[in-house]
Tab-separated table of C-alpha atoms in Angstrom:
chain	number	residue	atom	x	y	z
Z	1	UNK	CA	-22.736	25.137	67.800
Z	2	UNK	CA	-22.179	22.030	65.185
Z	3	UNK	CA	-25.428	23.047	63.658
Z	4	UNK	CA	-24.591	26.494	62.963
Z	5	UNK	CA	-23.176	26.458	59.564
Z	6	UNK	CA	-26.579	24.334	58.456
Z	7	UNK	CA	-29.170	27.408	60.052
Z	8	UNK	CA	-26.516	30.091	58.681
Z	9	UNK	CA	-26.792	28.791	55.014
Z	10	UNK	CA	-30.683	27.478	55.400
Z	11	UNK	CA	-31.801	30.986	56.607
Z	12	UNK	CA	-29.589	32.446	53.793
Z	13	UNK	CA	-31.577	30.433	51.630
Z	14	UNK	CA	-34.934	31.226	52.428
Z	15	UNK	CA	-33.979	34.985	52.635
Z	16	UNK	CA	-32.392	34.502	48.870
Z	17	UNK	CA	-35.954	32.326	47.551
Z	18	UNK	CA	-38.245	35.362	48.682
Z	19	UNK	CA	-36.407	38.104	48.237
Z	20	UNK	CA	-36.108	37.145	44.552
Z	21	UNK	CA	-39.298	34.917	43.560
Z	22	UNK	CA	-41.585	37.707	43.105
Z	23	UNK	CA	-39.761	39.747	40.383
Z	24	UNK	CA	-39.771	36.409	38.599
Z	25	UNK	CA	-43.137	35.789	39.212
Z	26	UNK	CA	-43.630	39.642	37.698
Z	27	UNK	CA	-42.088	38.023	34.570
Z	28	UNK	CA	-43.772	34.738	34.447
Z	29	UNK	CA	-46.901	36.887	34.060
Z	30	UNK	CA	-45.527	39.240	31.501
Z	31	UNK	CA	-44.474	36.333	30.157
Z	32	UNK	CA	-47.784	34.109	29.952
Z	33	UNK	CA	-49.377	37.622	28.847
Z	34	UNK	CA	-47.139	38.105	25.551
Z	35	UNK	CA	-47.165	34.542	25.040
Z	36	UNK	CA	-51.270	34.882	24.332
Z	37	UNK	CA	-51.011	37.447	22.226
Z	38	UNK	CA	-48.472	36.263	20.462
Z	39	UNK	CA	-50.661	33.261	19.796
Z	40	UNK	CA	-53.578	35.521	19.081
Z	41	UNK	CA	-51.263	37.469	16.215
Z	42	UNK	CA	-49.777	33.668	14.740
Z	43	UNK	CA	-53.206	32.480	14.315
Z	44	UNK	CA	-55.053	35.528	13.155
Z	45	UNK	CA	-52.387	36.217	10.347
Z	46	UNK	CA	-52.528	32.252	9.207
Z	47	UNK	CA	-56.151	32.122	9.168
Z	48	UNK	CA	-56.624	35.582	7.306
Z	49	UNK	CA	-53.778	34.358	4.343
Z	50	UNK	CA	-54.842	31.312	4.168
Z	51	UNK	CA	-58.850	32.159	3.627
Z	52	UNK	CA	-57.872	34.276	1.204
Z	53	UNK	CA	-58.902	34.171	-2.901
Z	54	UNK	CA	-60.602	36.367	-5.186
Z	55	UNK	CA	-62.344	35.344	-8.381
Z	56	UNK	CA	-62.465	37.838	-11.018
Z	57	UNK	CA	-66.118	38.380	-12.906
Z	58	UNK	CA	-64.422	39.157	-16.087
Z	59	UNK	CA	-61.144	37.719	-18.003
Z	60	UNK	CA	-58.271	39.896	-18.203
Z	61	UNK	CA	-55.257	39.224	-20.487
Z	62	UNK	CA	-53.523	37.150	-18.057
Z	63	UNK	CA	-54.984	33.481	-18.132
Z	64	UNK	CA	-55.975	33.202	-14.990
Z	65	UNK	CA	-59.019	35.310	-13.418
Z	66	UNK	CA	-58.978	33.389	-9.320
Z	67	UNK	CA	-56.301	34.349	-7.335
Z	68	UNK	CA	-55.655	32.318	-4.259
Z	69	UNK	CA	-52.949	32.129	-1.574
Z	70	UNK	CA	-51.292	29.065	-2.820
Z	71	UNK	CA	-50.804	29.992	-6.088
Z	72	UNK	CA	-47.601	31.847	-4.645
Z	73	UNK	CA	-45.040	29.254	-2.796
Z	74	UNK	CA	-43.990	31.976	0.092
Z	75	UNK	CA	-47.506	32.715	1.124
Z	76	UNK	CA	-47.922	28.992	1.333
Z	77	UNK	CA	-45.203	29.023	3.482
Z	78	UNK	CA	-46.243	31.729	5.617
Z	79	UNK	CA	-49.627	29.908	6.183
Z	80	UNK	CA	-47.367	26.822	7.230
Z	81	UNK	CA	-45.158	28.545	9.688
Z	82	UNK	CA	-47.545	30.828	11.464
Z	83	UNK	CA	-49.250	27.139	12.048
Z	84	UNK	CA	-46.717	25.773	13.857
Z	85	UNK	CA	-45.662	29.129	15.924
Z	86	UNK	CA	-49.082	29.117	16.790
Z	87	UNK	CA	-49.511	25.040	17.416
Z	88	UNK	CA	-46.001	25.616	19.364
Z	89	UNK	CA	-47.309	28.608	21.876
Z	90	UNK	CA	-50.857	27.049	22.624
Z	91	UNK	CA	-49.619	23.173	23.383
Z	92	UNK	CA	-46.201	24.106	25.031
Z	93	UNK	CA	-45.507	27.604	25.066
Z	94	UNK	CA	-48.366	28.589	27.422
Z	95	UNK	CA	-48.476	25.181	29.468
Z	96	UNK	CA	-44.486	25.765	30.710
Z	97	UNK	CA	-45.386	29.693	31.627
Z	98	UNK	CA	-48.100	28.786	33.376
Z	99	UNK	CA	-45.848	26.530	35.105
Z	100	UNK	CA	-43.310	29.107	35.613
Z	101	UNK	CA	-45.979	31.629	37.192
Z	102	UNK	CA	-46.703	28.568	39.939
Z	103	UNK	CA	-43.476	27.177	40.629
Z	104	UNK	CA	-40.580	30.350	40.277
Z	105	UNK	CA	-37.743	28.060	40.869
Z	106	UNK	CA	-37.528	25.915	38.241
Z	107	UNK	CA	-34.730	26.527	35.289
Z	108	UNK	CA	-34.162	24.048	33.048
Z	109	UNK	CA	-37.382	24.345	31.351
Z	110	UNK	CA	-37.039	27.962	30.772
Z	111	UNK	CA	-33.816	27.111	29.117
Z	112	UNK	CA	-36.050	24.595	26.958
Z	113	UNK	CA	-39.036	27.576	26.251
Z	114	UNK	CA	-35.722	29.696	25.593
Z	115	UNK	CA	-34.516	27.154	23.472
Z	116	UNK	CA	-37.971	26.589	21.401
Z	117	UNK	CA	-38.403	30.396	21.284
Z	118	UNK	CA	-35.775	31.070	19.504
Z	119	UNK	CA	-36.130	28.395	17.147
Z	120	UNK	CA	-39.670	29.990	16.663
Z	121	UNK	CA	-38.693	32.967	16.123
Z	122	UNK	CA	-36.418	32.300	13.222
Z	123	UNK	CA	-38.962	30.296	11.415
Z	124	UNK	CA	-42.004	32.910	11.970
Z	125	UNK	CA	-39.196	35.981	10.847
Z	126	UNK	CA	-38.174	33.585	7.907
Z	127	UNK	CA	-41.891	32.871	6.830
Z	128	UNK	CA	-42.809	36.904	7.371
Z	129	UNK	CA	-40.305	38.442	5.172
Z	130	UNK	CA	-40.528	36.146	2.650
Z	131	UNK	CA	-44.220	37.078	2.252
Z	132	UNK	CA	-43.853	39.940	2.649
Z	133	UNK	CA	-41.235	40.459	-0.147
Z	134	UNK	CA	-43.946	39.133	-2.722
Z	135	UNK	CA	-46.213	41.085	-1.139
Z	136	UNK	CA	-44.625	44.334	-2.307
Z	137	UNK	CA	-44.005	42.498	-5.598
Z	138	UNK	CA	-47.665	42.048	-6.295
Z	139	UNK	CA	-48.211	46.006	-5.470
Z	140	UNK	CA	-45.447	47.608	-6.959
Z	141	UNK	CA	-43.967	44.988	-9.366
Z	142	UNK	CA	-40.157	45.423	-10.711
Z	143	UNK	CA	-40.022	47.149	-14.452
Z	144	UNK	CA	-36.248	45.533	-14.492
Z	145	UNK	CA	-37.710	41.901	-14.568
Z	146	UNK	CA	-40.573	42.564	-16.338
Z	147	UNK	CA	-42.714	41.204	-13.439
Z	148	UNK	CA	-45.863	43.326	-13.357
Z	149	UNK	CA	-47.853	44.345	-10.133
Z	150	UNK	CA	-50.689	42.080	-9.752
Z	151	UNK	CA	-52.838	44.438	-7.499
Z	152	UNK	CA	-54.490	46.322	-10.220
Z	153	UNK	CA	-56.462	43.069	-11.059
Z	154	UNK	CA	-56.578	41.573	-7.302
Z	155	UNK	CA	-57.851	44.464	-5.408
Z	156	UNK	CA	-59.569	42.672	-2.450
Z	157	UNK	CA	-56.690	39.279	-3.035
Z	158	UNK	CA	-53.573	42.129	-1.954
Z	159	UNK	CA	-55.735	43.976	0.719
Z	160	UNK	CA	-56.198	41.191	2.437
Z	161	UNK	CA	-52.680	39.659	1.635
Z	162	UNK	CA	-50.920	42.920	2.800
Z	163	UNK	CA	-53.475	43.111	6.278
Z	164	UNK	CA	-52.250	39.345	7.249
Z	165	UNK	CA	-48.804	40.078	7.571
Z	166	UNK	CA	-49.430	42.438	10.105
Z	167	UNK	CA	-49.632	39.732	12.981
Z	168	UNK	CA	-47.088	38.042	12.228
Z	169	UNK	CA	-44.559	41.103	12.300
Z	170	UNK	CA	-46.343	41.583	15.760
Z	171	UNK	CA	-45.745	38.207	16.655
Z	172	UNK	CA	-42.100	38.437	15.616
Z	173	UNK	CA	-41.515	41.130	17.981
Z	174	UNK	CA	-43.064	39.275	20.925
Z	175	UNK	CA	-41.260	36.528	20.551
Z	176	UNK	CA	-38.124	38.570	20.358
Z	177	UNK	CA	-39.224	39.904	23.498
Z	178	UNK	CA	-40.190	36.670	25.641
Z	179	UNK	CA	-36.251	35.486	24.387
Z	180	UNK	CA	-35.068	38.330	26.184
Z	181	UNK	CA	-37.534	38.421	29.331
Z	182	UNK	CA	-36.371	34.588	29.752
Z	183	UNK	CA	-32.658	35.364	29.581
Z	184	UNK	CA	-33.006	37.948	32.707
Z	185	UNK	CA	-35.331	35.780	34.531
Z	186	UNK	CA	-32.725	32.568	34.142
Z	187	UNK	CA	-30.008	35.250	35.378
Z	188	UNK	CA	-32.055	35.773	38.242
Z	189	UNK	CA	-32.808	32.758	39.239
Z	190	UNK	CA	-32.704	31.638	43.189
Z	191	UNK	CA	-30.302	28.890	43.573
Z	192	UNK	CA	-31.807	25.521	44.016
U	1	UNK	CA	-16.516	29.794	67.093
U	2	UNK	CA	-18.109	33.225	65.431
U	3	UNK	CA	-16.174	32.833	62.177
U	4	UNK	CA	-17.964	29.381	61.641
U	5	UNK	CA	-20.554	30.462	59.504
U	6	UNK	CA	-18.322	33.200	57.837
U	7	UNK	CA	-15.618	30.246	56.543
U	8	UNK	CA	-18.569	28.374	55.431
U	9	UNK	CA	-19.584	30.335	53.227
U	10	UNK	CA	-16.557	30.956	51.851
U	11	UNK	CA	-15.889	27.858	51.510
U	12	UNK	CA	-19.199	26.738	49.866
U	13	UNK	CA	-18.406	29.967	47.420
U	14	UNK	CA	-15.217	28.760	46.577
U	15	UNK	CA	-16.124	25.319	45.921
U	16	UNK	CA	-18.477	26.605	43.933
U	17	UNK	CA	-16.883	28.705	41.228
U	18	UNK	CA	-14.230	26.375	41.018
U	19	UNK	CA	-16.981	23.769	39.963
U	20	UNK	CA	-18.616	25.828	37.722
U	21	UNK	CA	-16.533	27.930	35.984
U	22	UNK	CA	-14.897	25.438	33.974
U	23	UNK	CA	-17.961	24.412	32.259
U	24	UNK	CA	-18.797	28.562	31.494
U	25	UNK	CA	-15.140	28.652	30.244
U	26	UNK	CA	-15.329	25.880	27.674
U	27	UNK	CA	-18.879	27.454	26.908
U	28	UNK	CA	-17.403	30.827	26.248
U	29	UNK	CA	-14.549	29.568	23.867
U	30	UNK	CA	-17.673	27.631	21.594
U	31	UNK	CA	-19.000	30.699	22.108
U	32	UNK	CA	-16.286	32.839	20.408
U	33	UNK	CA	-15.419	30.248	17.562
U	34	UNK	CA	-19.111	30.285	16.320
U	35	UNK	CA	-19.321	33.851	16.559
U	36	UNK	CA	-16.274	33.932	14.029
U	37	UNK	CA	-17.485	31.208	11.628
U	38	UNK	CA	-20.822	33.558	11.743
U	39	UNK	CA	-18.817	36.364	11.231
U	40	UNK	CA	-16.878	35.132	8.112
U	41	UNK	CA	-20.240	33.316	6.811
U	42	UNK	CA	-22.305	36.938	6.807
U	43	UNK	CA	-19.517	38.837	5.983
U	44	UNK	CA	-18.880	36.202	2.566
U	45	UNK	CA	-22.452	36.449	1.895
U	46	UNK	CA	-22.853	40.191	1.631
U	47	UNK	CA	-19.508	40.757	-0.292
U	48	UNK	CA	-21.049	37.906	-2.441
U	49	UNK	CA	-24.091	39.462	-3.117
U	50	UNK	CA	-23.284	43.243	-3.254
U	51	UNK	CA	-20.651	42.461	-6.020
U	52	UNK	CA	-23.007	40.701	-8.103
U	53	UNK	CA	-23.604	42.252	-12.125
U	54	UNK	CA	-24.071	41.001	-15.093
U	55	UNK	CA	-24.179	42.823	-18.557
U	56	UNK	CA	-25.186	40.523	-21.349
U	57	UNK	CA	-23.166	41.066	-24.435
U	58	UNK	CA	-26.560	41.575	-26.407
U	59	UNK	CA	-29.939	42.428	-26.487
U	60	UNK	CA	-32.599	40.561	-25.099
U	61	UNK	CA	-36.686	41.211	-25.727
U	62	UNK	CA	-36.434	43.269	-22.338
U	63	UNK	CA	-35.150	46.829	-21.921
U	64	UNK	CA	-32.288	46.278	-19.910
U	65	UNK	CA	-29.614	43.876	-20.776
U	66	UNK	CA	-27.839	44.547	-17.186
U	67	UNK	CA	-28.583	42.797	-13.997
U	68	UNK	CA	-27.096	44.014	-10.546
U	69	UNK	CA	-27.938	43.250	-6.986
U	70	UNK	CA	-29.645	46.807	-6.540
U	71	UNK	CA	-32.545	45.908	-9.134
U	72	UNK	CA	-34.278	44.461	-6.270
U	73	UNK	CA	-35.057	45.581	-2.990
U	74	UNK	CA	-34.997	42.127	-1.560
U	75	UNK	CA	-31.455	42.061	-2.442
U	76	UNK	CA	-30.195	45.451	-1.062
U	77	UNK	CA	-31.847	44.524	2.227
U	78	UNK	CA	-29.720	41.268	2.297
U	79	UNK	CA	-26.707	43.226	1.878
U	80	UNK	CA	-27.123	45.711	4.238
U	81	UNK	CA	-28.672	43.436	7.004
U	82	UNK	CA	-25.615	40.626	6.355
U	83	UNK	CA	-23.377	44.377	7.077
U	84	UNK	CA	-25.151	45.230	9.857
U	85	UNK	CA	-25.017	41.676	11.434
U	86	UNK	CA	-20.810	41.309	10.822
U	87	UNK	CA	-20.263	44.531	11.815
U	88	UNK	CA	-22.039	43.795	14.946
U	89	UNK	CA	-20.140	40.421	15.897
U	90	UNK	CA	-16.910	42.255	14.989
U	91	UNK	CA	-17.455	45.440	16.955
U	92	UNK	CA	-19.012	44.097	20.089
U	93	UNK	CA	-20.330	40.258	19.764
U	94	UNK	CA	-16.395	39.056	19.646
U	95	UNK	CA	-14.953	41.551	22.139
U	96	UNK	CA	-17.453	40.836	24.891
U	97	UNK	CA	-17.212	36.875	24.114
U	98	UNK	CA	-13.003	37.456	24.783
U	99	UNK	CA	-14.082	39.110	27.872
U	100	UNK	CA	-16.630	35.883	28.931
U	101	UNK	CA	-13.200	33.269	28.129
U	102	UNK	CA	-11.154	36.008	30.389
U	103	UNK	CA	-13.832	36.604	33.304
U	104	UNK	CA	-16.314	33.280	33.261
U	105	UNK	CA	-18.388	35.011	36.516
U	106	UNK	CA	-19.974	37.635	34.637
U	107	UNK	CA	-23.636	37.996	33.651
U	108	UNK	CA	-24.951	40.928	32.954
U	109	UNK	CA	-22.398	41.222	29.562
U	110	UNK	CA	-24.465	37.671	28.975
U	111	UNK	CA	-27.674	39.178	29.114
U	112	UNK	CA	-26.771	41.602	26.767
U	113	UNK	CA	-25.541	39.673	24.163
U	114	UNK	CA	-28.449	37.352	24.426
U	115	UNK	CA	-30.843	40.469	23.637
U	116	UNK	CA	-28.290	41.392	20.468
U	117	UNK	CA	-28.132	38.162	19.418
U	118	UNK	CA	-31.980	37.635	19.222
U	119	UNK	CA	-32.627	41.124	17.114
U	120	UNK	CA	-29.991	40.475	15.149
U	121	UNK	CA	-31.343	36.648	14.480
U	122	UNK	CA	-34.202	37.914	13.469
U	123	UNK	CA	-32.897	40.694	11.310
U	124	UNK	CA	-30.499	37.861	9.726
U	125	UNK	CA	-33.742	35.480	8.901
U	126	UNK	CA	-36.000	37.939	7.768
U	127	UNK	CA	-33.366	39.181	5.136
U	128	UNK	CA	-32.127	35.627	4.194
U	129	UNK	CA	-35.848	34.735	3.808
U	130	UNK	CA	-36.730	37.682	1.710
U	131	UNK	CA	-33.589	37.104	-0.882
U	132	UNK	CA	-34.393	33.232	-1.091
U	133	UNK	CA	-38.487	34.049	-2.397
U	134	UNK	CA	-36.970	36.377	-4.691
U	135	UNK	CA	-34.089	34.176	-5.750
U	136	UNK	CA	-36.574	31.228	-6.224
U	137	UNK	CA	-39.080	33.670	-8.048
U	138	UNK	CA	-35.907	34.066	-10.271
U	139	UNK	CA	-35.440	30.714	-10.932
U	140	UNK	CA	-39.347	29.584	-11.092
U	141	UNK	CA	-40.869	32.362	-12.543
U	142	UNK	CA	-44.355	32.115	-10.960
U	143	UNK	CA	-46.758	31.303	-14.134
U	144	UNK	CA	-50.343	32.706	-12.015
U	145	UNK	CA	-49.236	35.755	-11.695
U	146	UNK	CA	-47.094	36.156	-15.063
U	147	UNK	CA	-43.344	36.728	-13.478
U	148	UNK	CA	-41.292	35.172	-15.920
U	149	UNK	CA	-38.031	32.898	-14.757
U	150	UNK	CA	-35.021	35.359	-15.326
U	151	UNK	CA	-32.358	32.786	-14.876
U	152	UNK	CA	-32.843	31.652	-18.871
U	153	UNK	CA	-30.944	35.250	-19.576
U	154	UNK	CA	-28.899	35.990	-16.156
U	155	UNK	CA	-26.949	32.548	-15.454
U	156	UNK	CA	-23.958	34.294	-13.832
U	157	UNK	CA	-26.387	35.980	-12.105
U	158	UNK	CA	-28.679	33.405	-10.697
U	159	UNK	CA	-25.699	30.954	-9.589
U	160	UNK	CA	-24.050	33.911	-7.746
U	161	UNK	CA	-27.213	35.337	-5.901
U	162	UNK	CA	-28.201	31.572	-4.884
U	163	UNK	CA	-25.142	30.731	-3.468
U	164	UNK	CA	-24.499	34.017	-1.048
U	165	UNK	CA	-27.355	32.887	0.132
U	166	UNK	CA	-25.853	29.682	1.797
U	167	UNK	CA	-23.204	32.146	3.919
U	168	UNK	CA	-26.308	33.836	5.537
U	169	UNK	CA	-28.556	30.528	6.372
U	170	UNK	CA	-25.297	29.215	7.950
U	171	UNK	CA	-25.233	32.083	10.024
U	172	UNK	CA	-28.763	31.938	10.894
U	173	UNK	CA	-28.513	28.322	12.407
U	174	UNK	CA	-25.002	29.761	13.917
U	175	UNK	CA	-26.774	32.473	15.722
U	176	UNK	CA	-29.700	30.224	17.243
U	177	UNK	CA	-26.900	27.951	18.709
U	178	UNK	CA	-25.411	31.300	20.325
U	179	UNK	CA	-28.567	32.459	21.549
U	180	UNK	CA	-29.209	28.886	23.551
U	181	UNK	CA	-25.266	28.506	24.470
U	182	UNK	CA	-25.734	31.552	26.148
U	183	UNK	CA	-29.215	30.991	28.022
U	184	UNK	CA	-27.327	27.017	28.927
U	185	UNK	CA	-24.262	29.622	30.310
U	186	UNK	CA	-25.922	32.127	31.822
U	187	UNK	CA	-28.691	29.234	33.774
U	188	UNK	CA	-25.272	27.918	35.111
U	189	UNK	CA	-23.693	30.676	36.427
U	190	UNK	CA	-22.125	30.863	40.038
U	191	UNK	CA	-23.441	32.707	42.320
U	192	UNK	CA	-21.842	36.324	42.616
C-alpha cells in the first residue's frame, strides 16, 4: 500500500490534464485565429496611410497643392505603430499561439504574450486615436481655432485617410480580446 | 489504510496554499496601491482639464477671445474618459482588489478585473492620445495644412492642457502594470 498516495495523485493528474486541455486548446485556436486577423487589420491600415498622397492639378490659396501622410506628425505615428503591432503579431505573436495550440500546458509564456499584448494594445489605441483626432480635424475643422477643414481640397488624401483607420480600430478590439481570452485560459490552466 | 490517499491530498493542498498565497497576498496589496496612485493620477487629470478657461483681456484677430476645454472634442473626450476610468477604480477596481488582500484564493474576481482593466486601458490611451495630437497641434501649429499654433494667444491655456496630460499617461503605464500583475497572480494561483 506504500505506493498508494503516488497512483492516487498520478491518476488525479492525468484525469485533471484531459479533462481540461481541450477547452484550452478551443482557445489556443481562437486565439491563433484573432491573432491573424489582427495582423491582417495592423498591416492593411499601415500600408493604406502610409501609401497615401494626393497632388493637386491646380494651386489653391494655401501654399501647398501635395498632400501626403507625413506632412501630419500623428499619421506618421500611426504608420509607425501599426508597424510594430504588426512586426510584433507575425514574429512572436503567432509563433507562441501556435505553440500554445501544440503544447496546452505551458504558462509562463502566455503570461509573456499577455504581457506583450497589452503593451500592444496601448501603443496601437494610442497611435489610433491620435489619428483619428486629426482625422476629424481635416473634415470638419474647428471655427474656434481658426483651423480650417482640409477635405474640401484633399478629396481622395481624407477618403483614404479616414478608410485606414478602420483596421486599426478592428485591431484594437482584437487585441483587447486575445488579453482577455489569455487571462481565462492562464486561470484554467492544468497544474504542472 | 483507506484514509491514505484522502490525508494526502490534504496535505499536498495545504502545503500548497500556504506556499502560495503569500506571494498572491503581497501581489494583491501592489495591486491596490497602484490602483490608488491611478486613481488620484486620472482623477487630477480630468479635474485639470475640465476646469481649464481662459478669457483674454482683449481682442485678438480671431472671433473669440475665450478658450475652454469644450472648444475641442479631443478635450471633452479626455475628460469624460479620465471620469469614466476613476469612477471605475473607485466603484469596483479598489473594492474587489480589498477583497483579493482579504481572500488571496480567488479567481474568478481576477478574471474580471483583468477584462476591466484592459477596456478601460484602452479607453485611457486612446483619450490621452487624442488630447496630446491636439495639444501638440496647439503648440506646433501644423504649417501644410494652415492650423496656426494657438499657444502665442492662450499661454494659461496651453501650460494647463499639457500638463493634465501627464496625470493620464501615468495612469496609462499604471494600468498596463495592473493588467500583467494580475495575469503573474492569477498564473500562480492555488489550486481550488
Amino acid at each position: 500500500m506504500k505506493s498508494g498516495p503516488v497512483e492516487y495523485a498520478v491518476e488525479a493528474a492525468e484525469h485533471d490534464s484531459s479533462s481540461s486541455s481541450s477547452p484550452r486548446r478551443g482557445l489556443s485556436i481562437l486565439d491563433f485565429v484573432i491573432r491573424v486577423a489582427a495582423f491582417v487589420g495592423t498591416l492593411a491600415s499601415g500600408i493604406a496611410m502610409g501609401t497615401t498622397d494626393q497632388r493637386l492639378p491646380f494651386f489653391t490659396r494655401f501654399i501647398q497643392f501635395k498632400a501626403e501622410y507625413d506632412d501630419l506628425p500623428a499619421l506618421t505615428f500611426f504608420v509607425a505603430a501599426n508597424g510594430v503591432v504588426s512586426a510584433y503579431l507575425l514574429i512572436l505573436g503567432m509563433p507562441l499561439s501556435v505553440l500554445h495550440i501544440i503544447r496546452t500546458g505551458v504558462t509562463k509564456s502566455r503570461v509573456l504574450l499577455i504581457i506583450f499584448d497589452t503593451v500592444m494594445l496601448a501603443l496601437l489605441a494610442a497611435a489610433a486615436s491620435a489619428a483619428a483626432s486629426i482625422v476629424y480635424l481635416a473634415h470638419k475643422g474647428n471655427p474656434k481655432t481658426n483651423w480650417l477643414a482640409i477635405c474640401q481640397q484633399f478629396r481622395f488624401f481624407c477618403r483614404r485617410i479616414s478608410g485606414s483607420l478602420i483596421g486599426s480600430f478592428g485591431a484594437m478590439v482584437l487585441l483587447a480580446a486575445l488579453i482577455i481570452l489569455s487571462a481565462i485560459a492562464v486561470s484554467r490552466r492544468p497544474r504542472g
